[in-house]
PDB file of C-alpha atoms in Angstrom:
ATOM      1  CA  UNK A   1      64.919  30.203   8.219  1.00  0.00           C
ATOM      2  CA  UNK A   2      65.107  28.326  10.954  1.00  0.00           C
ATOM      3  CA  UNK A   3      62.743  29.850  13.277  1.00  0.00           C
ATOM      4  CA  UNK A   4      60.213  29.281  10.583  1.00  0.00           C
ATOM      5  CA  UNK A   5      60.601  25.677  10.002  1.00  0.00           C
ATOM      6  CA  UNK A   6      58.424  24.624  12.918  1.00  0.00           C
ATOM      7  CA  UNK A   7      55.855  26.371  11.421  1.00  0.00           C
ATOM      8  CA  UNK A   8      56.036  25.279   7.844  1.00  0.00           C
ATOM      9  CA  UNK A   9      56.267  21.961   8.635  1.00  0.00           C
ATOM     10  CA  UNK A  10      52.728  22.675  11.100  1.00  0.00           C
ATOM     11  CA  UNK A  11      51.253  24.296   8.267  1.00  0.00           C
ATOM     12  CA  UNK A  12      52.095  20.838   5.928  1.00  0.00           C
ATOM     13  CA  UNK A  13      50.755  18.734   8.735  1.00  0.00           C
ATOM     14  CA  UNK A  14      47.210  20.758   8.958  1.00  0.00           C
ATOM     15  CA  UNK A  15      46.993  20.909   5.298  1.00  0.00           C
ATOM     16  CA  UNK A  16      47.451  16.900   4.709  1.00  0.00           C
ATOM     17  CA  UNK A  17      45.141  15.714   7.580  1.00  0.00           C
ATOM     18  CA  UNK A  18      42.733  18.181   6.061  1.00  0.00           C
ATOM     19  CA  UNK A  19      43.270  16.588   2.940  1.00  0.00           C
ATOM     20  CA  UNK A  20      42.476  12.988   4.743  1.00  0.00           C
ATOM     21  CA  UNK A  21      39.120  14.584   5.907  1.00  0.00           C
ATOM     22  CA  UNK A  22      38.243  15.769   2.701  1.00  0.00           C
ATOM     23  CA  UNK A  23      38.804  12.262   0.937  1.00  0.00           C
ATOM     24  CA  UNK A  24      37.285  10.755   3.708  1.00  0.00           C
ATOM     25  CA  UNK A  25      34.241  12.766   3.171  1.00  0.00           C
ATOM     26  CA  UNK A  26      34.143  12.546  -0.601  1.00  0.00           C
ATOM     27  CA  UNK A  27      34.131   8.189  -0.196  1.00  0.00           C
ATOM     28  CA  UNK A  28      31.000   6.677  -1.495  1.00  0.00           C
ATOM     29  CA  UNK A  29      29.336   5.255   1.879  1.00  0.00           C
ATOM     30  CA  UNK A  30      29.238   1.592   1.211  1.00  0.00           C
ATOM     31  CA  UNK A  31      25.567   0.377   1.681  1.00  0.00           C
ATOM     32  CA  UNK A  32      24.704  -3.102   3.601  1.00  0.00           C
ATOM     33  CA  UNK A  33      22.403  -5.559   2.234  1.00  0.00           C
ATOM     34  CA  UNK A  34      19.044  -5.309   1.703  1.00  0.00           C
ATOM     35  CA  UNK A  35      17.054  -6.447   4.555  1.00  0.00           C
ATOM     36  CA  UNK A  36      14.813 -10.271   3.649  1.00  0.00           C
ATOM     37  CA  UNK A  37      11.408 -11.314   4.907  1.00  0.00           C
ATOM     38  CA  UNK A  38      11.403 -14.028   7.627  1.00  0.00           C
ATOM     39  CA  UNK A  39      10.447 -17.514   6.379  1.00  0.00           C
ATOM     40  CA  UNK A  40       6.868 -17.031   7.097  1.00  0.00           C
ATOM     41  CA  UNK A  41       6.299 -14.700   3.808  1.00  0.00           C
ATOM     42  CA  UNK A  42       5.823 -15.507   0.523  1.00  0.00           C
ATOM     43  CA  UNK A  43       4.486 -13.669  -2.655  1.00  0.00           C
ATOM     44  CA  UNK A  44       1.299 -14.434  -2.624  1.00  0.00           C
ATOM     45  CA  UNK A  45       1.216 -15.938  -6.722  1.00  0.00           C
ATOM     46  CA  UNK A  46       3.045 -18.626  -5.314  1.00  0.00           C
ATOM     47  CA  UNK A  47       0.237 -19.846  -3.538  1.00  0.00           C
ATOM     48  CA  UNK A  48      -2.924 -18.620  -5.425  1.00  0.00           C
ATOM     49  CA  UNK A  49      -1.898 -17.075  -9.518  1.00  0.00           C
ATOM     50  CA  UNK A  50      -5.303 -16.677  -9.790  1.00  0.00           C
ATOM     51  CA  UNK A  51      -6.285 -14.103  -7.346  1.00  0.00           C
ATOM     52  CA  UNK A  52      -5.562 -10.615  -9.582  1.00  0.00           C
ATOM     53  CA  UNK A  53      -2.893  -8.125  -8.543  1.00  0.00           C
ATOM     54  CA  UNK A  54      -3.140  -4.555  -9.275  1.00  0.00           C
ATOM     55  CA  UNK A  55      -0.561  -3.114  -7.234  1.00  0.00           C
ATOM     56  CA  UNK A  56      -1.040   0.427  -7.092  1.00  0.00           C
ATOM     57  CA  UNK A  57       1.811   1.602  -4.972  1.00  0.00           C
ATOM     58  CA  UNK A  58       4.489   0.508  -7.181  1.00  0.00           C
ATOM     59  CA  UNK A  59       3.030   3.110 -10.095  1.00  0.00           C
ATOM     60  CA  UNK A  60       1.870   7.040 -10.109  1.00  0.00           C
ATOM     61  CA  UNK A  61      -2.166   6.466  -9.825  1.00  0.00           C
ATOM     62  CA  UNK A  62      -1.895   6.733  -5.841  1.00  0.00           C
ATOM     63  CA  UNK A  63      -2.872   9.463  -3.261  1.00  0.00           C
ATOM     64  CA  UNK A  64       1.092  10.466  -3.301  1.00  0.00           C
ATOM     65  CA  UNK A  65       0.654  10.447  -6.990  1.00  0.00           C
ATOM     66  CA  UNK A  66       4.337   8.692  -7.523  1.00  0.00           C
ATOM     67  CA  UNK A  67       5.975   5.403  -6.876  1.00  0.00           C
ATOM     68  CA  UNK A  68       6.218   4.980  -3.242  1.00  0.00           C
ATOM     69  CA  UNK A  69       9.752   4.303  -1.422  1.00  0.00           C
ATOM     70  CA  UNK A  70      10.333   0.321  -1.186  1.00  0.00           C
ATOM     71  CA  UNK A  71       7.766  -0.889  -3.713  1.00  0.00           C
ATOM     72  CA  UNK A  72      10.629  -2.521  -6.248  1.00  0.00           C
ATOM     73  CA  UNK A  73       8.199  -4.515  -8.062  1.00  0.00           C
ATOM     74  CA  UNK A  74       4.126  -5.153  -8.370  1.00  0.00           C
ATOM     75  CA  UNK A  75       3.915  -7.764  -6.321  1.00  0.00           C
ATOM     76  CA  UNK A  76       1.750  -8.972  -3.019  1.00  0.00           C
ATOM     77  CA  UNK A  77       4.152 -10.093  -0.692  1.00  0.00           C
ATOM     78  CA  UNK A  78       1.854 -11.802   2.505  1.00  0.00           C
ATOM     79  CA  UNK A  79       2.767 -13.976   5.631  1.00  0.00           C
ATOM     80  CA  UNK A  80       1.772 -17.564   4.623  1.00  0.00           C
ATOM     81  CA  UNK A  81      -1.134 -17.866   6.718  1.00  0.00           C
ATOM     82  CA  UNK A  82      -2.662 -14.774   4.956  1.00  0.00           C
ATOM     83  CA  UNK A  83      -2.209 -16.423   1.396  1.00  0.00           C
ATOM     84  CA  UNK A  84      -3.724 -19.648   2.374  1.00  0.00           C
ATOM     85  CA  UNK A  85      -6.852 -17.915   3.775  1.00  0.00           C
ATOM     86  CA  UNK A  86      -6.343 -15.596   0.505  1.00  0.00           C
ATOM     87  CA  UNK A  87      -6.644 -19.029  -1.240  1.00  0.00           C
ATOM     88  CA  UNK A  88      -9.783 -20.504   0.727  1.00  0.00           C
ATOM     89  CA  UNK A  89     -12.016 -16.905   0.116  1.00  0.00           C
ATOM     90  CA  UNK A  90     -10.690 -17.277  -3.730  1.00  0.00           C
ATOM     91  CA  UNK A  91     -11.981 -20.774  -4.192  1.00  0.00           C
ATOM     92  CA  UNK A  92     -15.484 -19.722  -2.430  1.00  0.00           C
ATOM     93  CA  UNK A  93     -15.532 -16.464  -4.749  1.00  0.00           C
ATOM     94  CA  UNK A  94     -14.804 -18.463  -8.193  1.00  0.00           C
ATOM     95  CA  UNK A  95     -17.434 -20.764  -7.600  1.00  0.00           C
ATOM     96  CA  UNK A  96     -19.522 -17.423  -7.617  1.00  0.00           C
ATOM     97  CA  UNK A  97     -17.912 -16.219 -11.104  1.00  0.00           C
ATOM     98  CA  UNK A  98     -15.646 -14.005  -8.971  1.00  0.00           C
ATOM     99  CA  UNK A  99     -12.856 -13.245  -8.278  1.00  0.00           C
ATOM    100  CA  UNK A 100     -10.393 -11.342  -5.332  1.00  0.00           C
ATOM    101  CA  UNK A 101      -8.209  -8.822  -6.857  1.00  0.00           C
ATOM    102  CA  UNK A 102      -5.583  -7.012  -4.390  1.00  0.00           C
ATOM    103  CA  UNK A 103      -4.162  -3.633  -4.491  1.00  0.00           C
ATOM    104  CA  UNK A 104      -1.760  -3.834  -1.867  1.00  0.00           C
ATOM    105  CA  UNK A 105      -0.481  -6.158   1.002  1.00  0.00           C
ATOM    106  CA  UNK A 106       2.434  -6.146   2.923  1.00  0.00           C
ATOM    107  CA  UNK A 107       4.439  -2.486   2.949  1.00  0.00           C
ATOM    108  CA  UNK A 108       7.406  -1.622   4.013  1.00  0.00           C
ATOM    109  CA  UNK A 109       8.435   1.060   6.915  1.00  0.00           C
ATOM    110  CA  UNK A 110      10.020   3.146   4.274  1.00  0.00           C
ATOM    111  CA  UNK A 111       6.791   3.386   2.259  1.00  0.00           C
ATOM    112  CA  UNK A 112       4.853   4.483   5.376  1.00  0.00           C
ATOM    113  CA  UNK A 113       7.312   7.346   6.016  1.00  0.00           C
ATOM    114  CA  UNK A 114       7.186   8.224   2.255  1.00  0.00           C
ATOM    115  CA  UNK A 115       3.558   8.864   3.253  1.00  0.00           C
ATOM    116  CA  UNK A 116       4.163  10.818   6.318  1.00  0.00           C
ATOM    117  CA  UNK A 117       6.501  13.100   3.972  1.00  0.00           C
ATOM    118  CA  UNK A 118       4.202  13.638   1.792  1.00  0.00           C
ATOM    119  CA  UNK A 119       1.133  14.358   4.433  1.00  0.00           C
ATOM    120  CA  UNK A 120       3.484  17.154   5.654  1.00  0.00           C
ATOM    121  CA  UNK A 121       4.159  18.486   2.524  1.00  0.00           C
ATOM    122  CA  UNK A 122       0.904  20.557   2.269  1.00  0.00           C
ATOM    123  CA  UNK A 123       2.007  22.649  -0.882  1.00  0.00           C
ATOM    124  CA  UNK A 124       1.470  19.152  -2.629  1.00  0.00           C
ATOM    125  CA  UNK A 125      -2.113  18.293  -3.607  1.00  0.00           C
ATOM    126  CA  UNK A 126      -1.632  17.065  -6.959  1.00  0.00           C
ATOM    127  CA  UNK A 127      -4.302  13.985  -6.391  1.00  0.00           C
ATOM    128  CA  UNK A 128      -6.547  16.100  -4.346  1.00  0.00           C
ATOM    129  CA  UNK A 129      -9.171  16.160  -6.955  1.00  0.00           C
ATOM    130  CA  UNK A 130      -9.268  12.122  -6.921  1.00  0.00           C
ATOM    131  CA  UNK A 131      -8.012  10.959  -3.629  1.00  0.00           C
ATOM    132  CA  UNK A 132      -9.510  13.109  -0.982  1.00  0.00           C
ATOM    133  CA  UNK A 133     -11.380  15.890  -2.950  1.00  0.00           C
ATOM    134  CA  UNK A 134     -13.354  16.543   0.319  1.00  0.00           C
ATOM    135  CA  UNK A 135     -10.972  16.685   3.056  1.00  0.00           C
ATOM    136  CA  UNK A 136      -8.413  19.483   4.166  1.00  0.00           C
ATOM    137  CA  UNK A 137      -4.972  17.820   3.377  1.00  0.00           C
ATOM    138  CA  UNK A 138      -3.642  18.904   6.908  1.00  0.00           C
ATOM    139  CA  UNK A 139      -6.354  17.196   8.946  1.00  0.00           C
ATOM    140  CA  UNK A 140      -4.804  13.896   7.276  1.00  0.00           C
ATOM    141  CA  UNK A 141      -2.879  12.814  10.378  1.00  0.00           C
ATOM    142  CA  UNK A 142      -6.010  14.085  13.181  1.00  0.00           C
ATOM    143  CA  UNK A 143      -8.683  12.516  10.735  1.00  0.00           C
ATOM    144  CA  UNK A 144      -6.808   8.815  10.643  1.00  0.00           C
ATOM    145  CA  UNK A 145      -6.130   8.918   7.027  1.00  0.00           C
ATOM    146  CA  UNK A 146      -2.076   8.792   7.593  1.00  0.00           C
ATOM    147  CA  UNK A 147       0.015   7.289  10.455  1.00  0.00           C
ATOM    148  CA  UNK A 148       3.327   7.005  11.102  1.00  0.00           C
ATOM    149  CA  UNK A 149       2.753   3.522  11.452  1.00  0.00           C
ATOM    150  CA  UNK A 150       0.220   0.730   9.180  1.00  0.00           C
ATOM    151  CA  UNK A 151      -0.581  -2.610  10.243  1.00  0.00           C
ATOM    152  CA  UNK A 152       0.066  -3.579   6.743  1.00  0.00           C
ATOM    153  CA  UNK A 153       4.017  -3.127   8.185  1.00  0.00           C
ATOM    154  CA  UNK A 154       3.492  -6.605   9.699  1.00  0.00           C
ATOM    155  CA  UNK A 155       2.689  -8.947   7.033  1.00  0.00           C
ATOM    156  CA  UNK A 156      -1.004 -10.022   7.324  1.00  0.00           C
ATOM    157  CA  UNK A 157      -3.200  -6.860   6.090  1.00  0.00           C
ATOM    158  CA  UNK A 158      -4.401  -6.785   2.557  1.00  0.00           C
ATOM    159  CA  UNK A 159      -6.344  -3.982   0.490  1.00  0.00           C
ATOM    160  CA  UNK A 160      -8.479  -5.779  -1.784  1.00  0.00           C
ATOM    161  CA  UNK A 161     -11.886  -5.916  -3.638  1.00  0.00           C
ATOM    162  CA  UNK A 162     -13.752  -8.333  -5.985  1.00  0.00           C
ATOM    163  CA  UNK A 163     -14.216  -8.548  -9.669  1.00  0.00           C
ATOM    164  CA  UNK A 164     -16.835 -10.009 -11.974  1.00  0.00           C
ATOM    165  CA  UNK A 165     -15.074 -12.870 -14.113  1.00  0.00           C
ATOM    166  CA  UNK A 166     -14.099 -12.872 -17.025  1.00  0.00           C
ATOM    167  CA  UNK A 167     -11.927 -10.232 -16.059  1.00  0.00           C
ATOM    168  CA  UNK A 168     -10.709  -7.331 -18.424  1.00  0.00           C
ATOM    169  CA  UNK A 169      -7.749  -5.121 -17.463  1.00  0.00           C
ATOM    170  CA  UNK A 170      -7.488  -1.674 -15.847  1.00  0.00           C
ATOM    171  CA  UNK A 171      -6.177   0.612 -18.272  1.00  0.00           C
ATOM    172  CA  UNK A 172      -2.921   1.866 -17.240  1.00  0.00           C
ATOM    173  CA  UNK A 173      -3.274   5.571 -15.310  1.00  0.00           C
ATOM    174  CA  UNK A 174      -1.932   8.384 -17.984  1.00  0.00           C
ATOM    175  CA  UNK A 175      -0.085  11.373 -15.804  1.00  0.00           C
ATOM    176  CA  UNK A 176      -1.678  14.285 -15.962  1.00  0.00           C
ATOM    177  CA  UNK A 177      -4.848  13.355 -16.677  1.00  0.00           C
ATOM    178  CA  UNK A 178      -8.120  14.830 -15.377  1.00  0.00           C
ATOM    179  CA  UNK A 179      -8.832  13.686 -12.193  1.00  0.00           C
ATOM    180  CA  UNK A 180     -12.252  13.074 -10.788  1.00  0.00           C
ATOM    181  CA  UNK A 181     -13.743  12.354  -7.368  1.00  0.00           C
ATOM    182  CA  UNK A 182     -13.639   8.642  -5.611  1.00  0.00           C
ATOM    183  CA  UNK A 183     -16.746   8.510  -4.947  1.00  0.00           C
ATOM    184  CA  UNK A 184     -18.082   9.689  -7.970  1.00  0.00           C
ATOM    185  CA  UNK A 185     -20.553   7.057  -9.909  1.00  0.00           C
ATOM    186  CA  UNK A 186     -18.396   4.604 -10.968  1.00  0.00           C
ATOM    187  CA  UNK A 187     -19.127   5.463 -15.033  1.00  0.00           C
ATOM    188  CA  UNK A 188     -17.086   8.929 -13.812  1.00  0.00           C
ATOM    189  CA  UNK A 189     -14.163   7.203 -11.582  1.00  0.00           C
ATOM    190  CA  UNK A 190     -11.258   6.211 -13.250  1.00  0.00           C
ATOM    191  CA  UNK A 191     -12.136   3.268 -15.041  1.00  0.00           C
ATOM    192  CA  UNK A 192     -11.431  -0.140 -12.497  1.00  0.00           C
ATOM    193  CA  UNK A 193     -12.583  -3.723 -13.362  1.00  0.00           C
ATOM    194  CA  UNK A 194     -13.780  -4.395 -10.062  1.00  0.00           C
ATOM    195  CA  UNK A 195     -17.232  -4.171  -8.739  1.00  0.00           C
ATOM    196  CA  UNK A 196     -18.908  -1.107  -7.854  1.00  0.00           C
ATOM    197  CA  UNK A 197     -18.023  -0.456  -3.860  1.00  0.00           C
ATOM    198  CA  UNK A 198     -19.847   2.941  -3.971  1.00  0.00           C
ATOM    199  CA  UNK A 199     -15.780   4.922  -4.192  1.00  0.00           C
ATOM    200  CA  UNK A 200     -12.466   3.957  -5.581  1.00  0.00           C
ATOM    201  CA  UNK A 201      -9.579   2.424  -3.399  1.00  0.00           C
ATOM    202  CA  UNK A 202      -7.788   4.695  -0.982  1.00  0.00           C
ATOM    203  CA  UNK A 203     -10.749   7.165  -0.762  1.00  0.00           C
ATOM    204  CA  UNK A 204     -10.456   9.298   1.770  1.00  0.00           C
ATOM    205  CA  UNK A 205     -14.033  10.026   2.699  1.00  0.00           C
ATOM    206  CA  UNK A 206     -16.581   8.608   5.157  1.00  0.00           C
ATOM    207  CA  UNK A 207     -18.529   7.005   2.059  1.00  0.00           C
ATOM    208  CA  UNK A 208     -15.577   4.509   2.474  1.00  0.00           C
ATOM    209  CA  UNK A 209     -16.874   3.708   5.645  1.00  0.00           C
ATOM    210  CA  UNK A 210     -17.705  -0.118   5.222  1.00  0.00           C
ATOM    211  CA  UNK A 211     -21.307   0.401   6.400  1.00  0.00           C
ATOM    212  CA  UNK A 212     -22.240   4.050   5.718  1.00  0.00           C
ATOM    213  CA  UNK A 213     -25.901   4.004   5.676  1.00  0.00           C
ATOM    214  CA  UNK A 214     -25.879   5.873   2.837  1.00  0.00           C
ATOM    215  CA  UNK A 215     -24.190   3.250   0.625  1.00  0.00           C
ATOM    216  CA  UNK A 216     -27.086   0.619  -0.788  1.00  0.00           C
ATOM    217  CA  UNK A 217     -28.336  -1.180  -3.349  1.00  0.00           C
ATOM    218  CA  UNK A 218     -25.721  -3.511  -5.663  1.00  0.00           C
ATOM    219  CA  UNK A 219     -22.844  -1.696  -4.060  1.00  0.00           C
ATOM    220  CA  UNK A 220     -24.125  -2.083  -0.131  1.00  0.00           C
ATOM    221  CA  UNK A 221     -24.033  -6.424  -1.669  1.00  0.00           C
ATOM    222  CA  UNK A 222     -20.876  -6.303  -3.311  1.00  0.00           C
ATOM    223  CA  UNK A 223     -18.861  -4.756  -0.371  1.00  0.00           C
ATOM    224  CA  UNK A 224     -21.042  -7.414   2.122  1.00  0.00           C
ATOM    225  CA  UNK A 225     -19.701 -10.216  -0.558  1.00  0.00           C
ATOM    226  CA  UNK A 226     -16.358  -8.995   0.037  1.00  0.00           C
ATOM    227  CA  UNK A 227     -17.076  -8.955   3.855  1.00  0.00           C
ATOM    228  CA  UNK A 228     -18.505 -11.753   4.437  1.00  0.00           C
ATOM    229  CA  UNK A 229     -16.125 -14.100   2.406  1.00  0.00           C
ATOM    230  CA  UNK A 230     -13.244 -12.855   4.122  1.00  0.00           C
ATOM    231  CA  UNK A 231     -14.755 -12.900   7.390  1.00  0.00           C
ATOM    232  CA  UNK A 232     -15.455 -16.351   7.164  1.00  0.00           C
ATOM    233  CA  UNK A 233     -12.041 -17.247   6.539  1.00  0.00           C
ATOM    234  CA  UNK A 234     -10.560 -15.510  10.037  1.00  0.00           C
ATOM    235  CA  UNK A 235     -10.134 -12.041   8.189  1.00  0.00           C
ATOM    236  CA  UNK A 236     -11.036  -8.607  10.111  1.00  0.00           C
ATOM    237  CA  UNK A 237     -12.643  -5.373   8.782  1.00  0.00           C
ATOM    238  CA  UNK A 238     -10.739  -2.091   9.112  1.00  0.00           C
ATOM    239  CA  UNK A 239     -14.467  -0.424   9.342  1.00  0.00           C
ATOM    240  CA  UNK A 240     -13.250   3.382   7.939  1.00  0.00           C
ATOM    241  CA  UNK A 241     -12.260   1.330   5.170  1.00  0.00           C
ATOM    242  CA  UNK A 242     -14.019  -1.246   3.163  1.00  0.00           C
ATOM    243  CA  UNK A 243     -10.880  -2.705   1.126  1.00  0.00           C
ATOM    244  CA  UNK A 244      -8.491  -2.872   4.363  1.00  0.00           C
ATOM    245  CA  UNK A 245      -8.668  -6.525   5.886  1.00  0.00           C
ATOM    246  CA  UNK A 246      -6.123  -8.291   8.514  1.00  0.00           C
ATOM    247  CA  UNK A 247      -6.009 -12.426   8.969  1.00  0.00           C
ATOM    248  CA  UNK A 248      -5.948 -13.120  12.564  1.00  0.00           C
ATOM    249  CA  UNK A 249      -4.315 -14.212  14.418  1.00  0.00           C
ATOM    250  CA  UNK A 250      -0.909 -12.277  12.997  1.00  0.00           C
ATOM    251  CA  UNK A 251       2.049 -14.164  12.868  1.00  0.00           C
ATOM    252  CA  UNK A 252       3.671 -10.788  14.401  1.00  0.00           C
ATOM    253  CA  UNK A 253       1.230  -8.633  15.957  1.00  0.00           C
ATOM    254  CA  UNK A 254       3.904  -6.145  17.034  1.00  0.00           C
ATOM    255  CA  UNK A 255       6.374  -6.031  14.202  1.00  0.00           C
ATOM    256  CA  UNK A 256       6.875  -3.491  11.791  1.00  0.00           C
ATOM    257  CA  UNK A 257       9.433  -4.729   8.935  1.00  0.00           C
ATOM    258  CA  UNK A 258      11.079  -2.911   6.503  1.00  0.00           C
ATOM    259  CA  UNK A 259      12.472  -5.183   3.573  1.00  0.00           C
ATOM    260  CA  UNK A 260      11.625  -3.831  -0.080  1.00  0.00           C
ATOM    261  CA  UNK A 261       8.691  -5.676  -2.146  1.00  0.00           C
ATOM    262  CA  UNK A 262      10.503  -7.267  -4.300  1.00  0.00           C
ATOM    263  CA  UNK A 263      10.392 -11.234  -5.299  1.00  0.00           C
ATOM    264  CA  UNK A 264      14.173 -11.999  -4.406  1.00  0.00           C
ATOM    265  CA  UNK A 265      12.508 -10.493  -0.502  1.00  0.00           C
ATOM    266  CA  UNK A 266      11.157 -13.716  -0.126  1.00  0.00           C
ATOM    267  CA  UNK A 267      12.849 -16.031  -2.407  1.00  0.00           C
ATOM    268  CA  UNK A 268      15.288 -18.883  -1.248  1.00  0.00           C
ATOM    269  CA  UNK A 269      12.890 -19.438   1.631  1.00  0.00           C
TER     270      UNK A 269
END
């Protein structure tokens, strides 16, 4: 009895500090606090309610075709110097009977990587048909569709376009619904209130090219309206796309953030 007492009381020590692993392992892993935009953001109703927001991120009717990681709530979050510019191009464009309505603006890390995922996931072309009916999902990355980065990450890049006033509403996107091509005539799209830009937002096609030659007529005017009121108010042209503007200078030219778009991100400031 004795010579085995040593080893039943090793065998009671192994079995409780395995026990201490196991609860160790099995504790919920307490999560810190969500990360806050710096002062210099703010959502961008705060400083113009009347330019229109039609987040699309936050909802299923998007390349990914679901809500994308870190978009909380429909809201354009912007650094301050963006909305006031914002503000400036809406006051020229009512004056017009028009107005600015955005689609995205500021987006976090997380949603970027979502995007990544997804790009590598090439089993997954459920918006195909819509999004990028044209292009071979895995030249996404090589053809500049998808990065792991988006200047969008730093604050002062919007995704807009322009709508006639009075305004009527999108209709919400139904899942599962037939899909059909971006750059389809607009009476075949799905149904936006905007003007016609020759394709839909996030098309992934040259014809989104801001000055393909072979976009003209009303829709060659309405994407020079959208242009040239934002260029004259210190915004800059992504050129592959004709939504995709940046105010310069940025208030952080090299800083990709990461806190959720969500109001309480930017309230208190």
């Amino acid at each position: 009895m004795t010579g085995l007492a040593p080893a039943v009381r090793s065998l009671a020590a192994t079995a409780a500090a395995l026990c201490a692993v196991i609860v160790l392992t099995a504790s919920p892993v307490q999560a810190g606090p969500e990360p806050k935009a710096p002062k210099e953001f703010v959502a961008l109703r705060t400083v113009d309610p009347t330019i229109i927001e039609e987040m699309r991120y936050p909802t299923g009717h998007n390349f990914v075709g679901e809500p994308v990681d870190g978009y909380r709530q429909p809201l354009c979050i912007v650094t301050r110097p963006a909305a006031q510019a914002l503000r400036r191009a809406q006051r020229k464009l009512l004056r017009q009977g028009y107005s600015l309505k955005v689609y995205d603006c500021y987006r976090p890390q997380r949603a970027v990587d979502h995007f990544v995922r997804w790009a590598k996931d090439l089993a997954d072309e459920a918006m195909k048909r819509e999004f990028y009916p044209q292009v071979d999902k895995s030249r996404l990355f090589a053809d500049g569709y998808i990065a792991e980065k988006s200047g969008h990450s730093r604050g002062s890049t919007v995704d807009l376009t322009v709508v006639k006033l009075p305004a009527l509403p999108t209709r919400p996107h139904v899942p599962g619904e037939p899909l059909a091509p971006c750059f389809a005539p607009k009476s075949q799209r799905f149904p936006d209130n905007s003007v016609d830009m020759g394709t839909g937002f996030d098309c992934f096609d040259t014809l989104s090219h801001t000055v393909d030659p072979r976009i003209q007529g009303e829709q060659r005017a309405n994407r020079q309206l959208l242009n040239g009121t934002l260029s004259g108010e210190d915004f800059v042209n992504l050129p592959e796309e004709w939504w995709h503007f940046t105010y310069r200078p940025e208030p952080f030219p090299d800083t990709y953030f990461d806190f959720p778009v969500a109001l309480r991100s930017v309230a208190g400031h």
